[in-house]
Amino acid sequence: MSNAPQHELTSIWTPANIVTCVRIVFIPVFMLFATEAFSFLGLTGGIQAIIAFCLYMLLSCTDKVDGELARKRGEVTDFGKFLDPIADKLLVFSALLLFLVWDMVSVWVVFIILFREFLVSALRMVASAAGEVIAADKLGKAKTAVTMVAICALLLARAIFAFTGDMFDMVWIIGQALMIAAVVLTVVSGGQYFWNARKIVFRV
């Protein structure tokens, strides 16, 4: 894939940054539909749960859109670099916190994923202060993708539950299996980041 040459920008409001901001703005909308769906069963709760699922899936798909737009148009900005990871983390943890309240995931799942994010963010700050960059690798990207697919599966299972009253269907089992895979990738990718940055962390 060829990248467009970087050109001088006169505004931070590039198409990529607008996509990122829209993603952040719609996260509370997703949470509103999801929480309302949990309050009702039957048709009302099911429709709201389906809307929450579709909205989350759409927001997850935009995760790559802003980055691709910025690179193809040569409009990579510091504002975008700052905002994009925040949007990604808000999107993941907005769903995980809801699952925690609904007792759909263990508190350890949320803790492990949150701990890994703090660890990687701290490593990147230390590396940046040392004049080095720790970029996202394939394992880290796989972790993010599997986590979002797992969340989508569990949201779909929640929608099915709202309509049928039965949570223990194949979608629920797949969602739980994917969440376990996401936790494993979270631990492994976090360990890899730390190992790759060990010389920076333990530098005298």
Tab-separated table of N, CA and C in Angstrom, residues 5-95:
chain	number	residue	atom	x	y	z
A	5	PRO	N	2.245	11.490	0.336
A	5	PRO	CA	3.250	12.292	1.010
A	5	PRO	C	2.616	13.229	2.022
A	6	GLN	N	3.298	13.425	3.128
A	6	GLN	CA	2.795	14.321	4.157
A	6	GLN	C	2.853	15.753	3.638
A	7	HIS	N	1.766	16.500	3.782
A	7	HIS	CA	1.772	17.883	3.340
A	7	HIS	C	1.387	18.792	4.485
A	8	GLU	N	1.616	20.080	4.289
A	8	GLU	CA	1.362	21.041	5.363
A	8	GLU	C	-0.134	21.153	5.627
A	9	LEU	N	-0.491	21.053	6.888
A	9	LEU	CA	-1.891	21.120	7.270
A	9	LEU	C	-2.199	22.470	7.886
A	10	THR	N	-3.384	22.980	7.607
A	10	THR	CA	-3.801	24.271	8.174
A	10	THR	C	-4.825	24.098	9.284
A	11	SER	N	-5.297	22.856	9.497
A	11	SER	CA	-6.288	22.597	10.536
A	11	SER	C	-6.144	21.153	11.026
A	12	ILE	N	-6.461	20.959	12.292
A	12	ILE	CA	-6.421	19.592	12.833
A	12	ILE	C	-7.672	18.811	12.424
A	13	TRP	N	-8.665	19.507	11.879
A	13	TRP	CA	-9.928	18.850	11.549
A	13	TRP	C	-9.858	18.196	10.173
A	14	THR	N	-9.015	17.187	10.107
A	14	THR	CA	-8.902	16.373	8.904
A	14	THR	C	-10.019	15.329	8.901
A	15	PRO	N	-10.329	14.723	7.744
A	15	PRO	CA	-11.347	13.664	7.723
A	15	PRO	C	-11.066	12.541	8.721
A	16	ALA	N	-9.783	12.168	8.877
A	16	ALA	CA	-9.420	11.098	9.818
A	16	ALA	C	-9.750	11.496	11.248
A	17	ASN	N	-9.408	12.721	11.626
A	17	ASN	CA	-9.671	13.174	12.993
A	17	ASN	C	-11.160	13.350	13.253
A	18	ILE	N	-11.902	13.730	12.226
A	18	ILE	CA	-13.360	13.844	12.375
A	18	ILE	C	-13.969	12.471	12.634
A	19	VAL	N	-13.498	11.450	11.908
A	19	VAL	CA	-13.973	10.080	12.130
A	19	VAL	C	-13.694	9.646	13.565
A	20	THR	N	-12.488	9.954	14.060
A	20	THR	CA	-12.125	9.593	15.433
A	20	THR	C	-13.042	10.278	16.441
A	21	CYS	N	-13.309	11.571	16.227
A	21	CYS	CA	-14.183	12.319	17.143
A	21	CYS	C	-15.607	11.786	17.119
A	22	VAL	N	-16.088	11.440	15.919
A	22	VAL	CA	-17.436	10.870	15.809
A	22	VAL	C	-17.515	9.560	16.573
A	23	ARG	N	-16.446	8.752	16.489
A	23	ARG	CA	-16.416	7.487	17.227
A	23	ARG	C	-16.552	7.735	18.730
A	24	ILE	N	-15.845	8.725	19.239
A	24	ILE	CA	-15.905	9.034	20.671
A	24	ILE	C	-17.294	9.545	21.055
A	25	VAL	N	-17.870	10.408	20.231
A	25	VAL	CA	-19.183	10.988	20.529
A	25	VAL	C	-20.261	9.911	20.597
A	26	PHE	N	-20.149	8.882	19.745
A	26	PHE	CA	-21.198	7.863	19.691
A	26	PHE	C	-21.015	6.751	20.725
A	27	ILE	N	-19.904	6.733	21.452
A	27	ILE	CA	-19.729	5.735	22.505
A	27	ILE	C	-20.795	5.876	23.596
A	28	PRO	N	-21.059	7.098	24.114
A	28	PRO	CA	-22.155	7.218	25.093
A	28	PRO	C	-23.514	6.836	24.525
A	29	VAL	N	-23.717	7.045	23.230
A	29	VAL	CA	-24.985	6.649	22.599
A	29	VAL	C	-25.123	5.132	22.638
A	30	PHE	N	-24.027	4.429	22.323
A	30	PHE	CA	-24.027	2.973	22.427
A	30	PHE	C	-24.352	2.533	23.852
A	31	MET	N	-23.711	3.178	24.828
A	31	MET	CA	-23.925	2.805	26.226
A	31	MET	C	-25.375	3.055	26.643
A	32	LEU	N	-25.968	4.126	26.133
A	32	LEU	CA	-27.362	4.437	26.460
A	32	LEU	C	-28.296	3.340	25.972
A	33	PHE	N	-28.134	2.933	24.711
A	33	PHE	CA	-28.987	1.865	24.173
A	33	PHE	C	-28.729	0.545	24.904
A	34	ALA	N	-27.460	0.275	25.228
A	34	ALA	CA	-27.129	-0.983	25.898
A	34	ALA	C	-27.728	-1.041	27.306
A	35	THR	N	-27.626	0.036	28.045
A	35	THR	CA	-28.167	0.043	29.410
A	35	THR	C	-29.694	-0.003	29.400
A	36	GLU	N	-30.309	0.675	28.435
A	36	GLU	CA	-31.764	0.628	28.320
A	36	GLU	C	-32.234	-0.777	27.942
A	37	ALA	N	-31.455	-1.441	27.084
A	37	ALA	CA	-31.819	-2.805	26.677
A	37	ALA	C	-31.804	-3.757	27.864
A	38	PHE	N	-30.894	-3.513	28.798
A	38	PHE	CA	-30.794	-4.395	29.959
A	38	PHE	C	-31.992	-4.237	30.898
A	39	SER	N	-32.682	-3.107	30.769
A	39	SER	CA	-33.822	-2.842	31.647
A	39	SER	C	-35.103	-3.503	31.168
A	40	PHE	N	-35.092	-3.992	29.932
A	40	PHE	CA	-36.308	-4.574	29.355
A	40	PHE	C	-36.007	-5.928	28.727
A	41	LEU	N	-36.998	-6.794	28.749
A	41	LEU	CA	-36.960	-8.032	27.975
A	41	LEU	C	-38.010	-7.935	26.869
A	42	GLY	N	-38.050	-8.925	26.024
A	42	GLY	CA	-39.043	-8.918	24.959
A	42	GLY	C	-38.642	-7.999	23.815
A	43	LEU	N	-39.659	-7.533	23.079
A	43	LEU	CA	-39.426	-6.778	21.853
A	43	LEU	C	-38.675	-5.471	22.118
A	44	THR	N	-39.077	-4.717	23.143
A	44	THR	CA	-38.442	-3.421	23.420
A	44	THR	C	-36.967	-3.579	23.742
A	45	GLY	N	-36.667	-4.461	24.691
A	45	GLY	CA	-35.277	-4.688	25.054
A	45	GLY	C	-34.486	-5.284	23.915
A	46	GLY	N	-35.121	-6.175	23.151
A	46	GLY	CA	-34.427	-6.808	22.033
A	46	GLY	C	-34.039	-5.820	20.957
A	47	ILE	N	-34.950	-4.914	20.621
A	47	ILE	CA	-34.654	-3.906	19.598
A	47	ILE	C	-33.517	-2.999	20.061
A	48	GLN	N	-33.571	-2.562	21.308
A	48	GLN	CA	-32.512	-1.694	21.814
A	48	GLN	C	-31.177	-2.427	21.881
A	49	ALA	N	-31.216	-3.707	22.233
A	49	ALA	CA	-29.992	-4.500	22.279
A	49	ALA	C	-29.401	-4.683	20.885
A	50	ILE	N	-30.264	-4.882	19.887
A	50	ILE	CA	-29.796	-5.015	18.502
A	50	ILE	C	-29.179	-3.702	18.023
A	51	ILE	N	-29.808	-2.574	18.382
A	51	ILE	CA	-29.251	-1.267	18.011
A	51	ILE	C	-27.884	-1.085	18.655
A	52	ALA	N	-27.756	-1.449	19.940
A	52	ALA	CA	-26.472	-1.330	20.639
A	52	ALA	C	-25.418	-2.200	19.961
A	53	PHE	N	-25.800	-3.424	19.593
A	53	PHE	CA	-24.871	-4.328	18.909
A	53	PHE	C	-24.419	-3.750	17.568
A	54	CYS	N	-25.374	-3.306	16.745
A	54	CYS	CA	-25.042	-2.760	15.424
A	54	CYS	C	-24.184	-1.506	15.540
A	55	LEU	N	-24.503	-0.657	16.506
A	55	LEU	CA	-23.733	0.567	16.702
A	55	LEU	C	-22.304	0.247	17.125
A	56	TYR	N	-22.159	-0.711	18.038
A	56	TYR	CA	-20.810	-1.074	18.482
A	56	TYR	C	-20.013	-1.692	17.340
A	57	MET	N	-20.646	-2.531	16.555
A	57	MET	CA	-19.958	-3.158	15.427
A	57	MET	C	-19.505	-2.093	14.427
A	58	LEU	N	-20.365	-1.106	14.178
A	58	LEU	CA	-20.014	-0.025	13.259
A	58	LEU	C	-18.848	0.801	13.811
A	59	LEU	N	-18.903	1.120	15.094
A	59	LEU	CA	-17.825	1.897	15.716
A	59	LEU	C	-16.509	1.112	15.700
A	60	SER	N	-16.600	-0.204	15.883
A	60	SER	CA	-15.393	-1.039	15.839
A	60	SER	C	-14.777	-1.022	14.450
A	61	CYS	N	-15.618	-1.031	13.434
A	61	CYS	CA	-15.109	-1.033	12.048
A	61	CYS	C	-14.408	0.269	11.706
A	62	THR	N	-14.808	1.369	12.342
A	62	THR	CA	-14.160	2.651	12.065
A	62	THR	C	-12.788	2.747	12.724
A	63	ASP	N	-12.423	1.741	13.527
A	63	ASP	CA	-11.125	1.749	14.208
A	63	ASP	C	-9.976	1.873	13.210
A	64	LYS	N	-10.114	1.233	12.045
A	64	LYS	CA	-9.059	1.268	11.028
A	64	LYS	C	-9.255	2.388	10.025
A	65	VAL	N	-10.478	2.906	9.922
A	65	VAL	CA	-10.785	3.893	8.893
A	65	VAL	C	-9.984	5.172	9.078
A	66	ASP	N	-9.946	5.692	10.325
A	66	ASP	CA	-9.263	6.968	10.540
A	66	ASP	C	-7.765	6.862	10.256
A	67	GLY	N	-7.151	5.763	10.692
A	67	GLY	CA	-5.725	5.586	10.438
A	67	GLY	C	-5.412	5.474	8.959
A	68	GLU	N	-6.233	4.712	8.228
A	68	GLU	CA	-6.026	4.563	6.789
A	68	GLU	C	-6.224	5.889	6.062
A	69	LEU	N	-7.246	6.644	6.479
A	69	LEU	CA	-7.483	7.953	5.878
A	69	LEU	C	-6.293	8.880	6.075
A	70	ALA	N	-5.780	8.912	7.315
A	70	ALA	CA	-4.666	9.805	7.619
A	70	ALA	C	-3.434	9.461	6.797
A	71	ARG	N	-3.152	8.165	6.674
A	71	ARG	CA	-1.948	7.760	5.934
A	71	ARG	C	-2.108	7.967	4.423
A	72	LYS	N	-3.260	7.610	3.888
A	72	LYS	CA	-3.466	7.736	2.449
A	72	LYS	C	-3.497	9.192	1.997
A	73	ARG	N	-4.038	10.062	2.847
A	73	ARG	CA	-4.143	11.472	2.491
A	73	ARG	C	-2.924	12.285	2.926
A	74	GLY	N	-1.983	11.627	3.634
A	74	GLY	CA	-0.814	12.350	4.115
A	74	GLY	C	-1.168	13.376	5.169
A	75	GLU	N	-2.145	13.029	6.030
A	75	GLU	CA	-2.643	13.977	7.030
A	75	GLU	C	-2.503	13.423	8.442
A	76	VAL	N	-1.353	12.831	8.724
A	76	VAL	CA	-1.076	12.323	10.066
A	76	VAL	C	-0.777	13.510	10.975
A	77	THR	N	-1.544	13.658	12.052
A	77	THR	CA	-1.372	14.789	12.970
A	77	THR	C	-1.102	14.296	14.383
A	78	ASP	N	-0.480	15.156	15.189
A	78	ASP	CA	-0.252	14.819	16.593
A	78	ASP	C	-1.583	14.678	17.328
A	79	PHE	N	-2.567	15.497	16.940
A	79	PHE	CA	-3.897	15.408	17.543
A	79	PHE	C	-4.508	14.035	17.296
A	80	GLY	N	-4.348	13.536	16.081
A	80	GLY	CA	-4.861	12.210	15.748
A	80	GLY	C	-4.138	11.114	16.493
A	81	LYS	N	-2.805	11.245	16.593
A	81	LYS	CA	-2.021	10.255	17.334
A	81	LYS	C	-2.419	10.214	18.801
A	82	PHE	N	-2.805	11.373	19.340
A	82	PHE	CA	-3.233	11.458	20.735
A	82	PHE	C	-4.633	10.887	20.930
A	83	LEU	N	-5.535	11.236	19.981
A	83	LEU	CA	-6.949	10.921	20.172
A	83	LEU	C	-7.310	9.489	19.811
A	84	ASP	N	-6.675	8.936	18.768
A	84	ASP	CA	-7.059	7.617	18.269
A	84	ASP	C	-6.941	6.510	19.324
A	85	PRO	N	-5.805	6.397	20.053
A	85	PRO	CA	-5.742	5.348	21.081
A	85	PRO	C	-6.733	5.562	22.216
A	86	ILE	N	-7.050	6.828	22.512
A	86	ILE	CA	-8.052	7.107	23.542
A	86	ILE	C	-9.419	6.586	23.090
A	87	ALA	N	-9.748	6.841	21.825
A	87	ALA	CA	-11.032	6.360	21.279
A	87	ALA	C	-11.103	4.837	21.331
A	88	ASP	N	-10.003	4.184	20.974
A	88	ASP	CA	-9.972	2.717	20.995
A	88	ASP	C	-10.211	2.174	22.401
A	89	LYS	N	-9.524	2.760	23.373
A	89	LYS	CA	-9.646	2.283	24.762
A	89	LYS	C	-11.032	2.568	25.321
A	90	LEU	N	-11.591	3.738	25.013
A	90	LEU	CA	-12.941	4.056	25.475
A	90	LEU	C	-13.955	3.084	24.891
A	91	LEU	N	-13.770	2.732	23.629
A	91	LEU	CA	-14.702	1.811	22.971
A	91	LEU	C	-14.671	0.435	23.630
A	92	VAL	N	-13.485	-0.059	23.922
A	92	VAL	CA	-13.354	-1.381	24.549
A	92	VAL	C	-13.876	-1.366	25.980
A	93	PHE	N	-13.446	-0.376	26.768
A	93	PHE	CA	-13.796	-0.394	28.192
A	93	PHE	C	-15.239	0.031	28.452
A	94	SER	N	-15.860	0.774	27.544
A	94	SER	CA	-17.281	1.088	27.713
A	94	SER	C	-18.101	-0.203	27.714
A	95	ALA	N	-17.743	-1.137	26.815
A	95	ALA	CA	-18.455	-2.418	26.757
A	95	ALA	C	-18.071	-3.324	27.921
